[in-house]
Coordinates of C-alpha atoms in Angstrom, one line a residue:
M1 CA -17.1 -12.4 20.6
K2 CA -17.3 -15.2 17.1
F3 CA -17.0 -12.8 14.6
L4 CA -12.7 -12.3 16.4
K5 CA -12.6 -16.1 16.8
K6 CA -14.0 -16.2 12.5
F7 CA -11.1 -14.3 11.9
Y8 CA -8.3 -15.1 14.3
D9 CA -9.0 -18.2 12.4
W10 CA -9.5 -17.5 8.9
V11 CA -5.6 -15.1 8.9
L12 CA -3.9 -18.1 10.8
H13 CA -4.7 -20.4 8.0
W14 CA -2.9 -17.8 5.2
A15 CA 0.2 -19.1 7.0
Y16 CA -0.5 -22.5 5.3
T17 CA -1.0 -20.7 2.2
S18 CA 0.8 -19.0 -0.8
Y19 CA 0.1 -15.6 -0.4
A20 CA 1.5 -15.4 3.1
V21 CA 4.9 -14.4 2.9
P22 CA 3.8 -11.3 -0.1
A23 CA 0.3 -10.5 1.7
L24 CA 2.2 -9.5 5.1
F25 CA 5.8 -8.1 2.4
I26 CA 2.6 -6.0 0.8
L27 CA 0.8 -4.6 4.5
S28 CA 3.7 -3.8 6.3
F29 CA 4.9 -1.7 2.9
A30 CA 1.5 0.0 2.7
E31 CA 1.3 1.2 6.7
S32 CA 4.8 2.4 6.8
A33 CA 3.8 4.5 3.9
F34 CA -0.1 5.1 3.7
L35 CA -2.3 2.8 5.1
P36 CA -3.9 2.7 9.1
I37 CA -3.9 -1.0 9.1
M38 CA -0.7 -2.7 10.9
P39 CA 1.2 -5.7 9.9
E40 CA 1.3 -7.3 13.2
V41 CA -2.5 -7.7 12.3
I42 CA -1.1 -10.7 10.1
L43 CA 2.2 -11.1 11.8
F44 CA 1.3 -12.1 14.5
P45 CA -0.7 -14.7 13.4
L46 CA 1.1 -16.0 11.3
C47 CA 4.5 -16.4 14.1
L48 CA 1.7 -18.7 16.2
S49 CA 0.7 -20.6 13.4
R50 CA 4.2 -20.8 12.6
H51 CA 5.9 -20.4 15.1
K52 CA 9.8 -21.3 13.6
K53 CA 9.6 -18.9 11.2
A54 CA 8.8 -15.6 14.1
F55 CA 12.1 -14.1 12.7
Y56 CA 11.7 -15.0 8.9
Y57 CA 8.3 -12.8 9.2
A58 CA 9.8 -10.2 11.0
F59 CA 12.7 -10.2 8.5
V60 CA 10.0 -10.2 6.1
C61 CA 8.3 -7.2 7.6
S62 CA 11.7 -5.1 8.2
I63 CA 12.3 -4.5 4.9
S64 CA 9.3 -4.5 3.4
S65 CA 8.7 -1.6 6.5
V66 CA 12.1 0.1 5.3
L67 CA 11.3 0.1 1.9
G68 CA 7.4 1.6 2.1
G69 CA 8.7 4.0 4.5
L70 CA 11.3 5.0 1.6
F71 CA 7.9 5.5 -0.6
G72 CA 6.3 7.2 2.5
Y73 CA 10.0 9.6 2.1
L74 CA 9.4 10.3 -1.2
I75 CA 5.8 10.9 -1.4
G76 CA 7.0 14.1 1.3
L77 CA 10.0 14.6 -1.7
E78 CA 7.3 14.8 -4.5
F79 CA 3.4 14.4 -3.8
W80 CA 3.8 17.0 -0.5
S81 CA -0.5 17.9 -1.9
I82 CA -1.6 14.1 -1.1
G83 CA 1.0 13.6 1.7
Q84 CA 0.0 16.1 3.8
K85 CA -3.7 14.5 3.5
I86 CA -2.1 11.6 5.0
V87 CA -0.5 13.7 8.1
F88 CA -2.8 16.1 8.9
H89 CA -5.3 13.5 9.6
Y90 CA -3.1 12.5 12.5
M91 CA -2.2 15.6 14.0
T92 CA -2.9 19.9 13.6
H93 CA -0.7 22.5 11.9
E94 CA 0.6 23.7 15.5
K95 CA 1.9 20.2 16.3
F96 CA 3.5 19.3 13.1
E97 CA 5.7 22.8 13.3
S98 CA 7.1 21.1 16.6
V99 CA 7.4 18.2 14.9
R100 CA 9.4 20.0 12.1
L101 CA 11.7 21.7 15.0
T102 CA 12.5 18.3 16.9
Y103 CA 12.7 16.5 13.5
H104 CA 16.3 18.7 12.3
N105 CA 17.3 18.9 15.5
H106 CA 17.6 15.2 16.2
E107 CA 16.8 13.3 12.8
A108 CA 17.9 10.2 13.5
W109 CA 16.8 9.8 16.8
V110 CA 12.9 11.1 15.2
I111 CA 13.4 8.8 12.7
F112 CA 14.6 5.9 14.8
M113 CA 12.0 6.1 17.5
A114 CA 9.0 6.4 15.3
A115 CA 10.2 3.7 13.5
L116 CA 10.7 1.3 17.3
T117 CA 7.5 2.9 19.1
P118 CA 3.8 2.5 18.2
V119 CA 3.4 5.7 17.0
P120 CA 2.3 6.2 13.2
Y121 CA 5.3 5.6 11.0
K122 CA 4.0 6.9 8.1
I123 CA 3.7 10.3 9.6
F124 CA 7.3 10.5 9.9
T125 CA 8.2 8.6 6.9
I126 CA 6.1 11.5 4.3
A127 CA 7.5 14.5 6.8
A128 CA 11.4 13.6 6.7
G129 CA 10.7 14.0 2.6
F130 CA 8.5 17.0 3.5
F131 CA 11.5 18.7 5.1
R132 CA 14.2 17.0 2.8
G133 CA 16.2 15.1 5.5
D134 CA 19.6 13.3 4.8
I135 CA 18.1 9.8 3.2
L136 CA 21.4 7.8 4.5
V137 CA 20.3 8.7 8.0
F138 CA 16.2 8.3 7.3
T139 CA 16.8 4.2 5.8
I140 CA 20.2 3.2 9.0
A141 CA 18.1 5.3 11.3
S142 CA 15.0 3.2 9.8
I143 CA 16.9 -0.4 8.9
L144 CA 18.0 0.4 12.7
G145 CA 14.0 0.8 14.0
R146 CA 12.2 -0.8 12.2
S147 CA 14.1 -4.5 12.6
A148 CA 14.8 -3.8 16.2
K149 CA 10.5 -3.8 16.3
F150 CA 10.0 -7.0 14.9
F151 CA 12.6 -9.2 16.2
I152 CA 11.7 -7.8 19.3
L153 CA 7.8 -8.5 19.1
V154 CA 8.1 -11.9 17.1
A155 CA 10.3 -13.8 19.9
P156 CA 8.0 -14.3 22.6
F157 CA 6.7 -16.6 19.5
Y158 CA 9.6 -17.6 18.3
Y159 CA 10.8 -19.6 21.1
F160 CA 7.4 -19.6 23.7
G161 CA 5.5 -20.0 20.3
P162 CA 2.7 -23.5 21.3
G163 CA 2.3 -22.2 24.4
I164 CA 1.4 -19.1 23.3
K165 CA -0.9 -19.7 21.4
S166 CA -2.6 -22.1 23.4
R167 CA -2.8 -19.9 26.4
I168 CA -4.2 -17.0 23.1
E169 CA -7.3 -20.1 22.3
K170 CA -8.1 -20.5 26.3
S171 CA -8.7 -17.1 26.5
F172 CA -10.1 -15.7 23.5
H173 CA -13.1 -14.1 24.8
I174 CA -10.8 -12.2 27.2
I175 CA -8.1 -10.8 24.0
G176 CA -10.8 -10.3 22.3
V177 CA -12.6 -8.1 24.5
S178 CA -9.6 -6.2 25.2
V179 CA -8.1 -6.2 21.4
I180 CA -11.5 -3.9 21.2
I181 CA -11.1 -2.0 24.0
A182 CA -7.4 -1.0 22.9
A183 CA -8.0 -0.3 19.5
L184 CA -11.4 2.4 20.9
I185 CA -8.5 3.6 22.8
V186 CA -5.9 4.3 20.0
I187 CA -9.0 5.6 18.3
L188 CA -9.7 7.9 20.9
I189 CA -5.9 9.3 21.0
I190 CA -5.6 9.9 18.0
K191 CA -8.7 12.3 17.9
L192 CA -6.8 14.0 21.0
V193 CA -4.1 14.4 19.6
K194 CA -6.0 15.7 16.0
R195 CA -7.1 18.9 17.9

C-alpha cells in the first residue's frame, strides 16, 4: 500500500499548486466526453486538502463536466464513427438499442440520472448527440444532474473536512485495499455489461 500512500500524498500536494483547478477542470471535461478516469480522483484529495473550497471545486467540476458533456454530444452528432468506439467499449449493440428506446421515451430523466449516478456519463452524452436529442433538454438535465452529484459528494468534506482527513490517514491501508477491490468490481461489472 505504500504506492497508494505516495500517490495520495502526491495528489494532495496539488491542492496547493496553481495547477489544481485547471487539472480538475480538464479531467472533469474529458471524463464527460471520452476519458474513463473520474474527476473524483482529483476532486476528493483537493477537498481533503482545502475543505473550505469544496463547493468551489464542485462548481468547477459541474461547469467543466457539462461543457464536456456538450462536447460528447457533438461527438455523437457529428463524429459517430469515433463516438461508437467509445460507446461500444462499454456496452453491446443490443443494450445500445435498449438505451435508444429508453432515451426517446424519457430524454430528460435519462440524461439527469446518467449525470447524477456513477454510470459512464460519456455513453449518454455521445448517444444523445447520435439520437439527435433536444440540446436544451440535454443541457438543463446535465446541469441539474452533474451539479447535484458533485455538490452532494463534496458536502461531507466541507462540513467535516479535518475529521475526514485524519480518519482516512489513520486507516489508509483498509481504504487502499477497499479502493482496489472496488476498482476490480467496477472492471468486472463493465465486462459483464459488455456481454
